[in-house]
CSV table of C-alpha atoms and ligand atoms in Angstrom, one decimal:
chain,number,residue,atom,x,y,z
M,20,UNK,CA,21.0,13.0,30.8
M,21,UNK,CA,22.5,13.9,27.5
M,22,UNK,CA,26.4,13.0,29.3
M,23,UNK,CA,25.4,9.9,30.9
M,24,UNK,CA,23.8,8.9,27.6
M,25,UNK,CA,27.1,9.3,25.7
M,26,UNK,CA,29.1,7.1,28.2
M,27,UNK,CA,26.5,4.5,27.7
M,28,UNK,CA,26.9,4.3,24.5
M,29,UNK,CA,30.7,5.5,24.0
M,30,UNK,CA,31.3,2.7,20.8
M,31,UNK,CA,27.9,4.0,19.1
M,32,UNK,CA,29.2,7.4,18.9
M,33,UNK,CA,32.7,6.8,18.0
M,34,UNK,CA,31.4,4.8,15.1
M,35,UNK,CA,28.8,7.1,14.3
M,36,UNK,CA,31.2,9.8,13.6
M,37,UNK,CA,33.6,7.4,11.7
M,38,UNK,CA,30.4,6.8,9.3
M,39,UNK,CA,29.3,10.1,8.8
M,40,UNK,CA,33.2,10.6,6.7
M,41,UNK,CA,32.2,8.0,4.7
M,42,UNK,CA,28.4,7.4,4.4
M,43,UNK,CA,26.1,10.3,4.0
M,44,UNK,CA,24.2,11.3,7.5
M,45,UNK,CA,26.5,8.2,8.8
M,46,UNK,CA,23.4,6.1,7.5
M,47,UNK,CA,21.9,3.8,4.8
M,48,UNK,CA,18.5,5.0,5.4
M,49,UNK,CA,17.3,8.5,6.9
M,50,UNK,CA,15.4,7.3,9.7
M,51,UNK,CA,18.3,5.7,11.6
M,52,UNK,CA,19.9,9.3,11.8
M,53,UNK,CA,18.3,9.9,14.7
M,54,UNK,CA,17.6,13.3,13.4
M,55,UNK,CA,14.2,13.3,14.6
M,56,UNK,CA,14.7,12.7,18.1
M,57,UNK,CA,18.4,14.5,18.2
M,58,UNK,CA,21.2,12.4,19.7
M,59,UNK,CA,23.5,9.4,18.2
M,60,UNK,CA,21.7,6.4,17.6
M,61,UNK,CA,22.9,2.9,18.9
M,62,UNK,CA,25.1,0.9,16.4
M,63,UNK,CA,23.6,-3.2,16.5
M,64,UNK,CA,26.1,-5.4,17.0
M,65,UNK,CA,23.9,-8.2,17.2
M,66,UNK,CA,20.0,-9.2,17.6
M,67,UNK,CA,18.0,-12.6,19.2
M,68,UNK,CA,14.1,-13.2,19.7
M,69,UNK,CA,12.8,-9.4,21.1
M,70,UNK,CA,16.3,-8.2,21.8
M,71,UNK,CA,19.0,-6.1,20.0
M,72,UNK,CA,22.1,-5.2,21.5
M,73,UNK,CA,24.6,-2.8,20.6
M,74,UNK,CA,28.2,-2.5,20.4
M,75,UNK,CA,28.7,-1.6,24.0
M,76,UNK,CA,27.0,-4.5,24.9
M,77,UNK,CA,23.7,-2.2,25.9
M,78,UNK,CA,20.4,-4.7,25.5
M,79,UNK,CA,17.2,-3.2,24.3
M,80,UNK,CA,14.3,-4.4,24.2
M,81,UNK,CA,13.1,-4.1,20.3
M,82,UNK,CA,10.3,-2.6,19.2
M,83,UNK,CA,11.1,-1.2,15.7
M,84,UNK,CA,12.0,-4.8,14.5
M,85,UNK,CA,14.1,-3.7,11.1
M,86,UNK,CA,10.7,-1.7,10.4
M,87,UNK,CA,8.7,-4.7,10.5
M,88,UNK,CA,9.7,-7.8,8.8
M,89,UNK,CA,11.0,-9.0,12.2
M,90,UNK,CA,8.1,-10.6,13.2
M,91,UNK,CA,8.7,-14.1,14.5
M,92,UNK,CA,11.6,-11.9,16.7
M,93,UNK,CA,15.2,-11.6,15.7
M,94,UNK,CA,17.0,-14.8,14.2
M,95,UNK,CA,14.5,-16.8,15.1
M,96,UNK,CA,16.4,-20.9,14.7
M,97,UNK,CA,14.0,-21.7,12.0
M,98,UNK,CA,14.7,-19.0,9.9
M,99,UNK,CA,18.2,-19.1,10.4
M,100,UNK,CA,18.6,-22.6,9.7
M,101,UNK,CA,16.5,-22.1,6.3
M,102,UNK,CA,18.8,-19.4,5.4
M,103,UNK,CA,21.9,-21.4,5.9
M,104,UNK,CA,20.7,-23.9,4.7
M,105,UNK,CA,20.2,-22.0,1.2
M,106,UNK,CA,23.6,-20.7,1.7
M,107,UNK,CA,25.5,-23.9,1.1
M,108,UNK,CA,23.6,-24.3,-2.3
M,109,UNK,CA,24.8,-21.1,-3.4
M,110,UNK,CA,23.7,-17.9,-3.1
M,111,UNK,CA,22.2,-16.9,-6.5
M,112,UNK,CA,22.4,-18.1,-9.7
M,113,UNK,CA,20.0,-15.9,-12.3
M,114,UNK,CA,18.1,-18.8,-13.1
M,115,UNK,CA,14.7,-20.1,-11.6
M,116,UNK,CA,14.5,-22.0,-9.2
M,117,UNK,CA,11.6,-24.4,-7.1
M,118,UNK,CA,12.0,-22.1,-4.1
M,119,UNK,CA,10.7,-19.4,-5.9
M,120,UNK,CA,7.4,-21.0,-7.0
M,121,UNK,CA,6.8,-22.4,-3.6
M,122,UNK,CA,6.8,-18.9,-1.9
M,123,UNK,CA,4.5,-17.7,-5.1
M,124,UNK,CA,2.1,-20.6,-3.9
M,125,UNK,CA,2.2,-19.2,-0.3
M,126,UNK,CA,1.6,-16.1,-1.2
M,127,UNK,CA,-1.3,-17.1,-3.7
M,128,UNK,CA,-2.7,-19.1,-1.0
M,129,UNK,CA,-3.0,-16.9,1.4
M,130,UNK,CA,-4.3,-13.7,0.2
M,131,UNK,CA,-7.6,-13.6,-1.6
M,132,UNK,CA,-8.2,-12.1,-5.3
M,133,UNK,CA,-4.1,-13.2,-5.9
M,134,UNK,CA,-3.4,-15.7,-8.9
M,135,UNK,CA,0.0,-14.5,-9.4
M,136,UNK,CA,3.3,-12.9,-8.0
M,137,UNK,CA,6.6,-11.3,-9.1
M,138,UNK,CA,8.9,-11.5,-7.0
M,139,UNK,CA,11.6,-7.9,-7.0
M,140,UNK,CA,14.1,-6.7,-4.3
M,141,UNK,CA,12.6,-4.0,-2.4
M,142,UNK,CA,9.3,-2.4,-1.5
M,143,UNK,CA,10.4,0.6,-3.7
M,144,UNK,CA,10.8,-1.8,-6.9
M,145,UNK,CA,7.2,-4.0,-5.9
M,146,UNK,CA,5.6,-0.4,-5.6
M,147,UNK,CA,7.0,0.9,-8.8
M,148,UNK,CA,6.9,-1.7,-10.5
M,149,UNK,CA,3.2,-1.8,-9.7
M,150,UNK,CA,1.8,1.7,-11.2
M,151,UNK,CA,4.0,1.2,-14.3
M,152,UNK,CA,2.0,-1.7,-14.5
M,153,UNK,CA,-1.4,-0.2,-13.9
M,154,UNK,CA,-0.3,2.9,-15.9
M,155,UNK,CA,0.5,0.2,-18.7
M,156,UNK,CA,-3.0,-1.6,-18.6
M,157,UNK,CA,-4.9,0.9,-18.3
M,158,UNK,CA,-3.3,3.6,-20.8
M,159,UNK,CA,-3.5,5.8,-18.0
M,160,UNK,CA,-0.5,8.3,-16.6
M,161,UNK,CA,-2.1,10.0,-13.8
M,162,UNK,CA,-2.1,8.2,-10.2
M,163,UNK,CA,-3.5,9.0,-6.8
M,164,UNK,CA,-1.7,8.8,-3.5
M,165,UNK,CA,-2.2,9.9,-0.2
M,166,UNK,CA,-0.5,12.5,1.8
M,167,UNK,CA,1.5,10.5,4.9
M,168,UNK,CA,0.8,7.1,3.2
M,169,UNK,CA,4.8,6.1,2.1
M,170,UNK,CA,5.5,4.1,-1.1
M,171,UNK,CA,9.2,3.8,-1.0
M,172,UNK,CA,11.5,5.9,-3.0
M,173,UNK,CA,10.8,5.6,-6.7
M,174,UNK,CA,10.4,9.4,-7.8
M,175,UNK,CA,6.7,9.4,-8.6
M,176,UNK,CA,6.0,9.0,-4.6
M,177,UNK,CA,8.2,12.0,-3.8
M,178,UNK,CA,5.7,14.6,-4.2
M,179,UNK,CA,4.0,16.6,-1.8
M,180,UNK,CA,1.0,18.6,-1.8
M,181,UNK,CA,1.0,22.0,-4.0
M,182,UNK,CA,-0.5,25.2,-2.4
M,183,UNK,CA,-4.1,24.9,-4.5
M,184,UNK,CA,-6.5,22.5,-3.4
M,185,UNK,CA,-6.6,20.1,-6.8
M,186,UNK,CA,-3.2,21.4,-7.6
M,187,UNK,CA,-1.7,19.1,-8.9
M,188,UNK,CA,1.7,18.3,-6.6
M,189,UNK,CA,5.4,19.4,-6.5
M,190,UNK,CA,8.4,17.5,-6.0
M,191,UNK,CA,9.1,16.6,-2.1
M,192,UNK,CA,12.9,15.8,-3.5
M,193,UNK,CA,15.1,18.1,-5.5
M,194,UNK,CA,16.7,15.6,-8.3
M,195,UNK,CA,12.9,14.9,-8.9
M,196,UNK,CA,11.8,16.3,-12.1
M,197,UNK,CA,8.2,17.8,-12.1
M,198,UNK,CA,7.3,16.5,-15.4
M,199,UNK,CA,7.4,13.3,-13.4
M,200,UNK,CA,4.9,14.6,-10.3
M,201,UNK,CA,2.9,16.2,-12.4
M,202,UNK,CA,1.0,12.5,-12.8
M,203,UNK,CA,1.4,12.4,-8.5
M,204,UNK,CA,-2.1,13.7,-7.3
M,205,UNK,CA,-2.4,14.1,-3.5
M,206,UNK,CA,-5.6,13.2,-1.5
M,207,UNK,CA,-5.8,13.4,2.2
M,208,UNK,CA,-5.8,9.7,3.9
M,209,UNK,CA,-9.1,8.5,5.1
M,210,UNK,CA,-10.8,11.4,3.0
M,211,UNK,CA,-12.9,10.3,0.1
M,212,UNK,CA,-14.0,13.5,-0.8
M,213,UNK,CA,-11.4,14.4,-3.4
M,214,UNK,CA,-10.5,11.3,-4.3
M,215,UNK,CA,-14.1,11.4,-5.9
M,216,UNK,CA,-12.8,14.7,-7.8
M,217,UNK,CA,-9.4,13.3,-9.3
M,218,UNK,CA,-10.9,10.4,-10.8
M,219,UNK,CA,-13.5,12.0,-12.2
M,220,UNK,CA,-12.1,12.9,-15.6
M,221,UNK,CA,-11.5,8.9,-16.1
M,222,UNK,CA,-8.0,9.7,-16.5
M,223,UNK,CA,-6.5,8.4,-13.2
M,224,UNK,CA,-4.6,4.5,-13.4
M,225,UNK,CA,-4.3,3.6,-10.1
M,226,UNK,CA,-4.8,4.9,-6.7
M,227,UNK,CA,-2.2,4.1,-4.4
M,228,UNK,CA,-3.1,3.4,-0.5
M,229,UNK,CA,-1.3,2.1,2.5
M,230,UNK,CA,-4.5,0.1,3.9
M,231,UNK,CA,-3.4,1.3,7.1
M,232,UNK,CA,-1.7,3.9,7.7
M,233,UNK,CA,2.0,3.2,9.2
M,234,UNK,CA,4.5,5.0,8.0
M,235,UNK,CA,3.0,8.5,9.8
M,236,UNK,CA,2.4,6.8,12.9
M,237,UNK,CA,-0.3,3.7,13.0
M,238,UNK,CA,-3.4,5.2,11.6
M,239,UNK,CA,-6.1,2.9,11.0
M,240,UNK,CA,-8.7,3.4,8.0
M,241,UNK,CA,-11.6,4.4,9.2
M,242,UNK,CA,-14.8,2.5,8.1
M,243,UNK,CA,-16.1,2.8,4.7
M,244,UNK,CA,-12.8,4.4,3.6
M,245,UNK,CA,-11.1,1.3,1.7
M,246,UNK,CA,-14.7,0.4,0.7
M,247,UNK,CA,-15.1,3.9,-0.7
M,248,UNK,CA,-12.1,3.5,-2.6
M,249,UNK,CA,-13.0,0.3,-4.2
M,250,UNK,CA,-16.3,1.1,-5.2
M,251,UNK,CA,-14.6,4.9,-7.0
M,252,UNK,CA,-12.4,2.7,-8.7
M,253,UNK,CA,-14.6,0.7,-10.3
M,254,UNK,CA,-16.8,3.4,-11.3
M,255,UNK,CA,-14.0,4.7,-13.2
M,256,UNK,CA,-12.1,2.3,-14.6
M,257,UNK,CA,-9.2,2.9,-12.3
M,258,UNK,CA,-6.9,0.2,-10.2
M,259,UNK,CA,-6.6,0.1,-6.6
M,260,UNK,CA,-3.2,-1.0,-5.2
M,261,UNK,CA,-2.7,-2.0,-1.7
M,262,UNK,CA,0.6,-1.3,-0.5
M,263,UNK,CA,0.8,-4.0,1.8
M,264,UNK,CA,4.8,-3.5,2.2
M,265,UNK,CA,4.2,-2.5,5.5
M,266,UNK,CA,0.9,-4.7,6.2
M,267,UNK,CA,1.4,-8.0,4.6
M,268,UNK,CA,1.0,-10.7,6.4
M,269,UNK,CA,1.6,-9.1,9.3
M,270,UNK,CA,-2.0,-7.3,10.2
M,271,UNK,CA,-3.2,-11.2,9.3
M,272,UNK,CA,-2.5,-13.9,7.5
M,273,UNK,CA,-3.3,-12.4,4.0
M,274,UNK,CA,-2.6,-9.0,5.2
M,275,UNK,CA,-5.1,-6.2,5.0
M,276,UNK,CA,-7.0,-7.9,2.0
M,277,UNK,CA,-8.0,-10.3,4.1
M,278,UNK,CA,-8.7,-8.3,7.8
M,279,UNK,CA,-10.8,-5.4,5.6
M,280,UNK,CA,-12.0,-8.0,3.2
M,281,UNK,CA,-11.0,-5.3,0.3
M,282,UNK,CA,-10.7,-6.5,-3.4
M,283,UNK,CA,-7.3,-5.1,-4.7
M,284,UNK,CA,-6.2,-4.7,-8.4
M,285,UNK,CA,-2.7,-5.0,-7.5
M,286,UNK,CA,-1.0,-5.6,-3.9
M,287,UNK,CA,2.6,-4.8,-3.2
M,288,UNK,CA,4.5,-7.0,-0.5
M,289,UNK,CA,8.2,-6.5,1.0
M,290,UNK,CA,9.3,-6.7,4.8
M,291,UNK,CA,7.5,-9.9,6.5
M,292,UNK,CA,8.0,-11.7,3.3
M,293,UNK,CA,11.9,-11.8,3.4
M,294,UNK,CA,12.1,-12.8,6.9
M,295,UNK,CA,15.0,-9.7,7.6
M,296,UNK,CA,16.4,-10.2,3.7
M,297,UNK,CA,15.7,-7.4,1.3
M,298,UNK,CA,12.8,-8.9,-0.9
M,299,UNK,CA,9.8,-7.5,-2.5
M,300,UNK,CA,6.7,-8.2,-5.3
M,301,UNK,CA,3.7,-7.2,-6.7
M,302,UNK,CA,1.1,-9.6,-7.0
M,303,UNK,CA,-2.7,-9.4,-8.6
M,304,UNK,CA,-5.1,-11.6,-10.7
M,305,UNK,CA,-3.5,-13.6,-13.3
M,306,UNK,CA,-4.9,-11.0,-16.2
M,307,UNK,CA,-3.4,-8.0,-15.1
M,308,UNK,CA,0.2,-10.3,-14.2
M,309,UNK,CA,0.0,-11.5,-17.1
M,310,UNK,CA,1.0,-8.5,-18.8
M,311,UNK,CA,4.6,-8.2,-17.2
M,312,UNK,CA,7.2,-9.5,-19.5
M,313,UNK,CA,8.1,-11.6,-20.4
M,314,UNK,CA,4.7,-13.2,-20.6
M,315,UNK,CA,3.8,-9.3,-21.5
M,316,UNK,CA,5.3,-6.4,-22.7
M,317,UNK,CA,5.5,-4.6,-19.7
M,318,UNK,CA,9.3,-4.5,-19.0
M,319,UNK,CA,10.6,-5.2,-15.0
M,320,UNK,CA,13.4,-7.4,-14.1
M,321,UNK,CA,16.0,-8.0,-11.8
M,322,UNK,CA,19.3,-9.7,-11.2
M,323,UNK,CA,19.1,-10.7,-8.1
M,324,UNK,CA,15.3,-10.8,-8.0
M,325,UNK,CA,14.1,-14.1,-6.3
M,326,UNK,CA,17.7,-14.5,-4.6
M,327,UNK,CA,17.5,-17.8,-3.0
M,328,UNK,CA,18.6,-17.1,0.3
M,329,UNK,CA,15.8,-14.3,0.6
M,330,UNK,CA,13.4,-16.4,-0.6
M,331,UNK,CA,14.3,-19.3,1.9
M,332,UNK,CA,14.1,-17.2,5.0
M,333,UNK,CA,10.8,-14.9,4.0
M,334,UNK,CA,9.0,-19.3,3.2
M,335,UNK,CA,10.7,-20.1,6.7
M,336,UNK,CA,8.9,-16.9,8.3
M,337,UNK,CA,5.3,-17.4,6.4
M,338,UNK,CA,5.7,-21.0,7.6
M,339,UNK,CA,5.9,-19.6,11.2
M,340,UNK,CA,3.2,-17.5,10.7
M,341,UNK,CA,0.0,-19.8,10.9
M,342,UNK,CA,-2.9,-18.9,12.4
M,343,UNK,CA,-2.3,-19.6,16.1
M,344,UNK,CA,0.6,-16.9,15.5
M,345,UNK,CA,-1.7,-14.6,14.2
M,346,UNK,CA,-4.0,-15.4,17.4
M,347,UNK,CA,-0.7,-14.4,19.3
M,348,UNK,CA,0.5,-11.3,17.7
M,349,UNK,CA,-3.3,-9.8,18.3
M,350,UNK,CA,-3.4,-10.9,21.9
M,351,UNK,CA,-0.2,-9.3,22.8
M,352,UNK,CA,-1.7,-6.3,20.9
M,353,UNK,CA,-4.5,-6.1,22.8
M,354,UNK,CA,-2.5,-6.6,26.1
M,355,UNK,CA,-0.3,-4.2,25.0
M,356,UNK,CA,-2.8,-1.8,24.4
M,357,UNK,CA,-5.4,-2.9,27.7
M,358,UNK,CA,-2.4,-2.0,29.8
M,359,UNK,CA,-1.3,1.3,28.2
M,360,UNK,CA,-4.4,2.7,28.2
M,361,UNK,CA,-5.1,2.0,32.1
M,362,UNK,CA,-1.8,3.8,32.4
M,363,UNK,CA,-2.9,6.9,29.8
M,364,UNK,CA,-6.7,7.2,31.2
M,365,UNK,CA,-5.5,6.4,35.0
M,366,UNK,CA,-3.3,9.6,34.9
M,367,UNK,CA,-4.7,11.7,32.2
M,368,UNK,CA,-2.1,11.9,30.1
M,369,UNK,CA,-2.3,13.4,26.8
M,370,UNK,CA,-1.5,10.2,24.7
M,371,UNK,CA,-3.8,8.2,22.2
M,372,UNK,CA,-2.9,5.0,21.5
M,373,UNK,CA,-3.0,3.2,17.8
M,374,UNK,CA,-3.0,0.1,17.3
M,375,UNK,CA,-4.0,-2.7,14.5
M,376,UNK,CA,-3.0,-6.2,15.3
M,377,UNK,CA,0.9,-6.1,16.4
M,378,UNK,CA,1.4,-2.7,14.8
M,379,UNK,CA,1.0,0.2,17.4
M,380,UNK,CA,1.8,4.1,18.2
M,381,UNK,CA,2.3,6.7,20.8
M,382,UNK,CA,0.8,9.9,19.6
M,383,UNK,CA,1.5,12.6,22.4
M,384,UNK,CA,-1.3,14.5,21.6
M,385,UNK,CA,-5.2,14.0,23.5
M,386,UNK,CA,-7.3,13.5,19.9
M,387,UNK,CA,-7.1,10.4,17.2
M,388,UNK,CA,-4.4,10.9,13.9
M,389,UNK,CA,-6.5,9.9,11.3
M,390,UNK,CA,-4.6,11.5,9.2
M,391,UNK,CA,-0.8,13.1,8.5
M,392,UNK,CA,-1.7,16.7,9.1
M,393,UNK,CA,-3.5,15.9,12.6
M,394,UNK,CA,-0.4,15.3,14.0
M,395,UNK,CA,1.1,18.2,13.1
M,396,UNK,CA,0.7,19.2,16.8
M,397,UNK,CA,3.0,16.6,18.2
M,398,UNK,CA,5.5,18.5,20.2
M,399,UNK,CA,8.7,16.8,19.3
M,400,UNK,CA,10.7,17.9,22.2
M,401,UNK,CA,8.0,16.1,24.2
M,402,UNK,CA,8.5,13.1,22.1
M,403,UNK,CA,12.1,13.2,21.9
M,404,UNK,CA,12.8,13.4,25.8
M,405,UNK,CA,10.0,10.6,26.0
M,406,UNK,CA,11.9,8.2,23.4
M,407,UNK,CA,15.2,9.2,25.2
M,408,UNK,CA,14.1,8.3,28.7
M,409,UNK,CA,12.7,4.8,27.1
M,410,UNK,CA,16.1,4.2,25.1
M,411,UNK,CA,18.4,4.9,27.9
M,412,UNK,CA,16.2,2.3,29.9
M,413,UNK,CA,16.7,-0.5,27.4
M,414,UNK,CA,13.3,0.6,25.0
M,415,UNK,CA,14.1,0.8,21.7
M,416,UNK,CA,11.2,2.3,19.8
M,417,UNK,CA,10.9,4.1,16.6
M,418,UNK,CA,13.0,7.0,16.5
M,419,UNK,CA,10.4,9.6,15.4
M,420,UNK,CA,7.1,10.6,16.7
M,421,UNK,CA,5.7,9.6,13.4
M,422,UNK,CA,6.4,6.3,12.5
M,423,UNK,CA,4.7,2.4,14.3
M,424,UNK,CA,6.7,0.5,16.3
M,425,UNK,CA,5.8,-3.2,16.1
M,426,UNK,CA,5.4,-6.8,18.4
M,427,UNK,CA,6.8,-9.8,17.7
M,428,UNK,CA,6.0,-13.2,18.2
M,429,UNK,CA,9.1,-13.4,20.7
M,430,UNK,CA,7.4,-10.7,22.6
M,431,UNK,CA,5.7,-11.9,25.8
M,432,UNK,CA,2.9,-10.2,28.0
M,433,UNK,CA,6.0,-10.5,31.1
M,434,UNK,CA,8.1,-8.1,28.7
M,435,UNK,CA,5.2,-5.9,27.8
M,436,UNK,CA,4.6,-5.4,31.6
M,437,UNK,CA,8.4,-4.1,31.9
M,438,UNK,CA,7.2,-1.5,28.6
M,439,UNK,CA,4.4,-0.5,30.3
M,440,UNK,CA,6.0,0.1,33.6
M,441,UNK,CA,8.9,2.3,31.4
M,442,UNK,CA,6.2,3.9,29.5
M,443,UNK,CA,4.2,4.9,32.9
M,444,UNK,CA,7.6,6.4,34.8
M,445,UNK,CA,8.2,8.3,31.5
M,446,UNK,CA,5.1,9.5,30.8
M,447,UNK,CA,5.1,10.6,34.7
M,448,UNK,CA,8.5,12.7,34.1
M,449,UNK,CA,7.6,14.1,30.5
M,450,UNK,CA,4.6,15.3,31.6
M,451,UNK,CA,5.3,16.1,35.3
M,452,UNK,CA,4.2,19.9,34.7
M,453,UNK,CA,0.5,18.9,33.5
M,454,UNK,CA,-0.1,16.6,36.2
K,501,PLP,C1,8.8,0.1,3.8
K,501,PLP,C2,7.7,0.5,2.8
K,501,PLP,C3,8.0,0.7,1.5
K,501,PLP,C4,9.4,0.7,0.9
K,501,PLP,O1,10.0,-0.6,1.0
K,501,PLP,P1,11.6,-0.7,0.9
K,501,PLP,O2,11.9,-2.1,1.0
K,501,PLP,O3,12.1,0.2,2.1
K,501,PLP,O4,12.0,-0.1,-0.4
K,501,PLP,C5,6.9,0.9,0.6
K,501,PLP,N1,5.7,0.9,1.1
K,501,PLP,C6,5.4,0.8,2.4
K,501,PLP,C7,4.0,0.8,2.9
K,501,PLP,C8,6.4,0.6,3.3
K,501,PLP,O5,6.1,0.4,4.6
């Protein structure tokens, strides 16, 4: 398989190995690597609706989708034409503009407890940007995250758990200085047990959550686990920050603060918002906002923050995104999943499938993730010669047993048919010895 693979993809290869001389791993962002599922990865020549082909002309079916902000499918006319548009009226000018205040409004409008947003450039800078923020407003240093949940790069998220059980945590990075972690306390997602013991002291600003779980596979929060969260918050005088990055406005129409009716301090946006265009922003009620400069001391800026042409595309994508699309995405989710599991539970196969909405994932294990260290089980050869078999077949799904693959709304049930049927013959051969 592995020769047969190559000649398929004959260009990718070639110009993987011209990238690695010049770009380190051959990527701009780990995950594309490939390293953990082995192999080259395709190089994307080009990308319409649910498709993306490469540069020898293979076609897959997508189901990573740029990691989410892909959502009304792949240069969708709308967005395109919005973008282009933007383009002819220059392509940024480090001044304000209308464009920016409309998507504000959106954004205001559609996710309850938000008065105001800042727009930034990434999901690393909105989440950032965020607990310097709540560190600022509440005179507060210490934060809270949770082990799988990812918050971008910024080095106060690159901290893993230390060997004690409220240890506090050690850099997952070198070039990360502990005095920096030594603020990063590590709970274990959809566990409120010792998120009840960091806060305790009243010393903790924020606690930092992924509402669901996606960046370790699609973990859901179980119930009373965001509701937990709040209600420790408030006893202590600590923020809560959604990291809706991932979630926003895609899990519903005002993201997970709507669909687990949870009260955020501050909520961090990125992907869906920029329509494919790097864009981020943190966004909360007016009295906390109103602290960033320069309405407040609390220092954040950006050149290119609010870059028109990112701005243009993420409005034309929200304007997609009404609530007949959200009816969509969750019906093709449920269809997705209705078939997949009459495919799992018809042969016994030792998969559980997660799903909220359009965001899903494959665990090859028999028991639920709910959370990071459950699926420390996962054997990745399994996974690796299951995400092969799909890929070679014109499946592109995340390239690691631990991260969500998503729908779009250019998905149709006909295509998800053609998944399933890939998924059942793969399943079949990966697991041919338990069956
Ligand atoms: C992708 C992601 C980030 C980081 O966003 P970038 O734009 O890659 O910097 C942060 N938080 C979550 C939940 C994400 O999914």
């Amino acid at each position: 398989m592995q020769d047969n693979r190559m000649d398929k993809r004959e260009t990718s290869a070639r110009l993987f190995e011209a990238a690695t001389k010049v770009i380190p791993g051959g990527v701009n962002s780990p995950v594309r690597a490939f390293r953990g599922v082995g192999g080259t990865p395709p190089f994307i020549k080009r990308a319409s609706g649910p498709w993306v082909y490469d540069e020898d002309d293979n076609r897959y079916l997508d189901f990573v989708g740029s990691w989410g902000p892909m959502i009304v499918g792949h240069a969708h006319p709308e967005v395109v034409e919005a973008a282009q548009r933007a383009i002819r009226d220059g392509f940024s000018f480090g001044a304000p503009t209308r464009a920016e205040t409309v998507l504000a409004e959106e954004i205001v409008a559609r996710v309850p407890h938000i008065e105001m947003v800042r727009l930034v450039n990434s999901g690393t800078e909105a989440t950032m940007s965020a607990v310097r923020l709540a560190r600022a407003a509440t005179g507060r240093d210490r934060i809270v995250k949770f082990d799988g949940c990812y918050h971008g790069h910024a080095d106060s998220f690159l901290v893993a758990a230390g060997s004690g059980a409220l240890d506090i945590g050690e850099p997952s990075s070198p070039g990360v200085p502990r005095a920096v972690v030594k603020d990063s306390l590590i709970a274990s997602f959809n566990d409120l047990g010792v998120v009840e013991d960091f806060l305790e002291g009243d010393d903790v600003a924020a606690v930092i959550v992924e509402p669901v779980g996606g960046n370790a596979g699609c973990i859901p929060p179980i119930d009373g686990f965001l509701e937990g969260l709040r209600e420790m918050c408030d006893r202590h005088g600590t923020l809560l920050i959604l990291d809706e990055v991932m979630t926003g406005f895609r899990v519903a129409r005002g993201g997970a603060v709507e669909r687990f009716g949870i009260r955020p301090d501050l909520v961090t946006f990125g992907k869906v918002i920029g329509g494919g265009f790097p864009i981020g922003a943190y966004a909360g009620p007016e009295h906390l906002m109103r602290q960033v400069a320069p309405s407040g001391s609390v220092y954040q800026a950006g050149t290119l923050s609010g870059n028109p042409v990112a701005v243009a595309a993420g409005t034309a994508t929200l304007a997609l995104l009404d609530a007949a699309a959200y009816e969509t995405l969750e019906s093709l989710g449920a269809y997705l999943e209705r078939s997949l599991l009459g495919v799992i539970h018809g042969s016994s196969f030792p998969v559980v499938l997660q799903r909220v909405g359009s965001m899903f994932s494959l665990f090859l294990r028999s028991e639920p993730v709910l959370r990071v260290s459950d699926a420390a089980d996962i054997d990745h050869e399994q996974f690796a010669s299951f995400f092969h078999g799909m890929l070679d077949d014109g499946f592109y799904l995340a390239p690691s047993a631990y991260e969500s693959s998503f729908l779009s709304l250019s998905h149709t049930p006909g295509l998800i048919d053609e998944f399933v049927a890939g998924t059942a013959e793969h399943f079949h051969r990966v697991f041919a010895t338990l069956v």
